[in-house]
CSV table of C-alpha atoms in Angstrom, one decimal:
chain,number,residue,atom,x,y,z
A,19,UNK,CA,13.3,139.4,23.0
A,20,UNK,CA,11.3,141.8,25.0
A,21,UNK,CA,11.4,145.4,24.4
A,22,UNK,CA,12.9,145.6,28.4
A,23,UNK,CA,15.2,143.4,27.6
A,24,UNK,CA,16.9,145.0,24.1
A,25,UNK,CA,16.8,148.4,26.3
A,26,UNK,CA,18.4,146.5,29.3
A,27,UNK,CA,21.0,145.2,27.0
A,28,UNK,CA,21.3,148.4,25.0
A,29,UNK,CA,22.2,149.8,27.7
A,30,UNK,CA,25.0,147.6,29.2
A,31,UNK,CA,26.7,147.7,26.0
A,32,UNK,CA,26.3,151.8,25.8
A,33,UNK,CA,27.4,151.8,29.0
A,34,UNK,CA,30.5,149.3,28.0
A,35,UNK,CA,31.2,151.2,24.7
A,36,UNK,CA,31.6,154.2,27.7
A,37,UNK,CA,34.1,152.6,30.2
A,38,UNK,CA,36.3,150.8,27.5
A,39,UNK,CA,36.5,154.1,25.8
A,40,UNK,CA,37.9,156.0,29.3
A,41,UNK,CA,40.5,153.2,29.2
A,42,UNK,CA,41.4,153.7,25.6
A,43,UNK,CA,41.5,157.8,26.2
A,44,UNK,CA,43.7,156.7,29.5
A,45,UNK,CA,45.9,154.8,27.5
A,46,UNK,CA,46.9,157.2,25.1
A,47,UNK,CA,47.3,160.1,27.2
A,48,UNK,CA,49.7,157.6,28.5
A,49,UNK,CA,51.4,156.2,25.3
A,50,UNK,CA,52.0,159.4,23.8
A,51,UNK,CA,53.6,160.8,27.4
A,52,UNK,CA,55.9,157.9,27.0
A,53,UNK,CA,57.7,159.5,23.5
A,54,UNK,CA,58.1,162.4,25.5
A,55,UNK,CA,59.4,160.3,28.6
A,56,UNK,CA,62.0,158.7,26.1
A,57,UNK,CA,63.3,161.7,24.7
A,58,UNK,CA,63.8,163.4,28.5
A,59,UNK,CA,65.9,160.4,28.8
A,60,UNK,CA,67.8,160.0,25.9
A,61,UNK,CA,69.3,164.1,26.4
A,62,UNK,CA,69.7,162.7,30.0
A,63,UNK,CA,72.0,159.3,29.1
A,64,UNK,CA,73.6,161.4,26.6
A,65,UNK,CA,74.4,164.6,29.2
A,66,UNK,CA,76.0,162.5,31.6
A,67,UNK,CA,78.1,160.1,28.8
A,68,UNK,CA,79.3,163.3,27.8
A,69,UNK,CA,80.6,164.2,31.3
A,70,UNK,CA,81.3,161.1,32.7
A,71,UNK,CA,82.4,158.8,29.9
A,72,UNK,CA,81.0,157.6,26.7
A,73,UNK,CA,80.5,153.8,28.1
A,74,UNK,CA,77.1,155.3,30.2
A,75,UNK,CA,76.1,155.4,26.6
A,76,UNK,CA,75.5,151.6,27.3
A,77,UNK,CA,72.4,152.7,29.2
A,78,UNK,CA,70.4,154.4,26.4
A,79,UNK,CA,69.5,150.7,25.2
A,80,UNK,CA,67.8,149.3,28.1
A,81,UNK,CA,65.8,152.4,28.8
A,82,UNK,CA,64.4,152.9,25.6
A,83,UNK,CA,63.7,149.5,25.6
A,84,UNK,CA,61.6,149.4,28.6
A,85,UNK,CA,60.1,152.6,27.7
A,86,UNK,CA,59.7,151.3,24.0
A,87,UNK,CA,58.1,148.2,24.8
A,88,UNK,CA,55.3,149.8,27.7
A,89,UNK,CA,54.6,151.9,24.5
A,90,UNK,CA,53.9,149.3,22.1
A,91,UNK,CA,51.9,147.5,24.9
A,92,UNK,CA,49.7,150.5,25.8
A,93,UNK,CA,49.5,151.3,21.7
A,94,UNK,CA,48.4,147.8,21.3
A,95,UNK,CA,45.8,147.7,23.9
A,96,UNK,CA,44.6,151.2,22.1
A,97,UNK,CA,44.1,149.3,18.6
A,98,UNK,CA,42.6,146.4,20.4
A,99,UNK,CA,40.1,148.7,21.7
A,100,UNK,CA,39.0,150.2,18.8
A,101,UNK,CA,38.8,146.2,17.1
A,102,UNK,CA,36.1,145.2,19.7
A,103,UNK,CA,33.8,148.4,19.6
A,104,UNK,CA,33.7,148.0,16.0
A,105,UNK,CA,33.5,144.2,16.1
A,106,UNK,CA,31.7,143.2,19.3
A,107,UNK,CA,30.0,146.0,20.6
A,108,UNK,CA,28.6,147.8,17.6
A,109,UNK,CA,27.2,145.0,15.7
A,110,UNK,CA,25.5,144.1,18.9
A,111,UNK,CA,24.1,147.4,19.2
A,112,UNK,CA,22.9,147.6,15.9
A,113,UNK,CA,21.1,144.4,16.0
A,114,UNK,CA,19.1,146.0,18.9
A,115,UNK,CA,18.1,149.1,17.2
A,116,UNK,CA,15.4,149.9,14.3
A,117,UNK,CA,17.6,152.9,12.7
A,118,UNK,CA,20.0,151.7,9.5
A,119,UNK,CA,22.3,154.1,10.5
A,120,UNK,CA,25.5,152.5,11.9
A,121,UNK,CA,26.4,153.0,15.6
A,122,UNK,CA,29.5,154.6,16.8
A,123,UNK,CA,30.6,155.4,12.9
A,124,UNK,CA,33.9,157.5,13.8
A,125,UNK,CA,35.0,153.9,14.7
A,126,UNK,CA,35.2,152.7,11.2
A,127,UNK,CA,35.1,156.3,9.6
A,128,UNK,CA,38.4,157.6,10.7
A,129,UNK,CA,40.1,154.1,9.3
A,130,UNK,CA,38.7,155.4,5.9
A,131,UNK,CA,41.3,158.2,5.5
A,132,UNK,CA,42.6,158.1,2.2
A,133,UNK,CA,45.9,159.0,4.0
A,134,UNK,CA,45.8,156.7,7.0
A,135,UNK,CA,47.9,154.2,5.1
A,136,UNK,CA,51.0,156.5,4.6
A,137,UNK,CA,50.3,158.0,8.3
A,138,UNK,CA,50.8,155.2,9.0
A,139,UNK,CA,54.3,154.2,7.6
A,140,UNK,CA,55.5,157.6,8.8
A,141,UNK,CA,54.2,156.8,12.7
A,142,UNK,CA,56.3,153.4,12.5
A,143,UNK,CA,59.6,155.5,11.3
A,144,UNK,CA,59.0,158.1,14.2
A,145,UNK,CA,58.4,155.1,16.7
A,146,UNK,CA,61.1,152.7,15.3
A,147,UNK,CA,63.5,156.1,15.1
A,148,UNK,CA,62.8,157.6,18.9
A,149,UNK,CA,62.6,154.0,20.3
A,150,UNK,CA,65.2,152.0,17.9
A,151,UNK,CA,67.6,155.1,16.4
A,152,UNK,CA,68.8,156.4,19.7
A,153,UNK,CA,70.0,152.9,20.8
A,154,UNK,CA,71.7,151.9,17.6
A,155,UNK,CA,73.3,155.0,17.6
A,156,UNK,CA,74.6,155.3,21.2
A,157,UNK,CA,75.5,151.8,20.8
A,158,UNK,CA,77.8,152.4,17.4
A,159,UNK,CA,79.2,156.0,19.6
A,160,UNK,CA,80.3,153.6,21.6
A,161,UNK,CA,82.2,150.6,19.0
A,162,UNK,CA,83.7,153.8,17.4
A,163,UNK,CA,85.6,155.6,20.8
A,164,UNK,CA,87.6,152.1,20.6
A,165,UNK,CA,88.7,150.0,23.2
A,166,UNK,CA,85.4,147.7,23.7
A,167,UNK,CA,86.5,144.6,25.8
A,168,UNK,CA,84.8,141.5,25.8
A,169,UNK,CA,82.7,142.2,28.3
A,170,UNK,CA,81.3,145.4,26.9
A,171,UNK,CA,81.3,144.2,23.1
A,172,UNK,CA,78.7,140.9,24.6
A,173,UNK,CA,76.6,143.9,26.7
A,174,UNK,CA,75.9,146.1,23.5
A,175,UNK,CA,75.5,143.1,21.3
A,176,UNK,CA,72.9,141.5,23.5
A,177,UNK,CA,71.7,145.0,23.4
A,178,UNK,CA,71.5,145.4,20.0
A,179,UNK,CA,69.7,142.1,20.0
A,180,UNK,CA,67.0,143.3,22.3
A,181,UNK,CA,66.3,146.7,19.9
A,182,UNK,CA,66.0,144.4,16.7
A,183,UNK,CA,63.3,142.7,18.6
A,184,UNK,CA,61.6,145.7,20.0
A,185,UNK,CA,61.8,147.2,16.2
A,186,UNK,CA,60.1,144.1,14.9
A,187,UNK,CA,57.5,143.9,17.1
A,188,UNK,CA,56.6,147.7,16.4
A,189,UNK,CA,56.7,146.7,12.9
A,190,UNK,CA,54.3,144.2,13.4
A,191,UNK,CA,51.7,145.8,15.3
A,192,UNK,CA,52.1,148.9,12.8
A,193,UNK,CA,48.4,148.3,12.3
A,194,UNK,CA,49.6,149.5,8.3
A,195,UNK,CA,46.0,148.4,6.6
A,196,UNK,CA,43.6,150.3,5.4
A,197,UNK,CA,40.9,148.9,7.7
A,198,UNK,CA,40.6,145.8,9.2
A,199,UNK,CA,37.2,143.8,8.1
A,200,UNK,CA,34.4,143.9,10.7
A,201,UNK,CA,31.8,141.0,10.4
A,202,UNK,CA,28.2,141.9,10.1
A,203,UNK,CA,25.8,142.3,13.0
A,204,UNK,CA,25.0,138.7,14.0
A,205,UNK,CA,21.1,138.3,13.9
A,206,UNK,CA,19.5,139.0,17.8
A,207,UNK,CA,17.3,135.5,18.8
């Protein structure tokens, strides 16, 4: 390769590394907004079941599940991110440049933390608490006031069924490793 050619691409992966990054920063301004966004509504649901009747307790579930799910998305899309800079962009990067010094280091750096891993652990209890907790809970309010018909008993069951499946997915995109292994720069032809 030319030495235009490693600046021309050096600089369409700097200037990738720069746009992926607004979207990251975008996306957790809006992640972490939606905790906030689910708590508004849980005192919401739970200030007008007080009033009105503890069946609009019912409607806890289904908004923490949407709001629960766009999180996971959006916290995905964050981690997924952060995977391809380190694996993609910065290997590339470094195979254009003379310097030994790795490119973009906070990207593998802050994955070193000794305490990432129970960070970690206590993120998926806050997430599977504010996003799983409040519907489990409004749900068993609900079983103990009595007098759940059929109807209502298949509604907060099917529920319940949609929260175990939001809860497992968090779980399983808890991203609980240390690190995840990124490959070395592949050699530049």
């Amino acid at each position: 390769m030319s030495g235009t050619e490693d600046v021309s691409t050096g600089r369409l992966l700097i200037l990738e590394y720069e746009r992926i990054k607004d979207e990251q920063r975008a996306r957790i301004g809006f992640r972490d907004n939606l905790l906030y966004a689910t708590l508004a509504s849980m005192a919401a649901v739970i200030a007008v079941a007080v009033q009105a009747g503890v069946a609009l307790l019912l409607i806890l579930p289904p908004v923490c599940l949407l709001l629960g799910w766009t999180y996971l998305v959006n916290d995905e899309k964050i981690s997924a991110v952060g995977r391809y800079v380190r694996a993609e962009i910065a290997p590339r990067l470094q195979a254009l440049t003379d310097d030994q010094a790795p490119v973009f280091g906070w990207e593998v750096a802050h994955r070193s933390d000794p305490r990432r891993v129970s960070r970690k652990y206590l993120q998926l209890g806050v997430d599977l608490l504010t996003f799983c907790g409040g519907p489990v809970a409004a749900v068993l309010v609900f079983w103990a006031a009595g007098g759940v018909s059929i109807p209502y008993a298949v509604l907060s069951g099917a529920e319940l069924l949609g929260v175990a499946v939001l809860g497992w997915q968090i779980a399983l995109y808890a991203d609980l490793g240390r690190s995840d292994p990124v490959p070395a720069p592949s050699p530049v032809d």
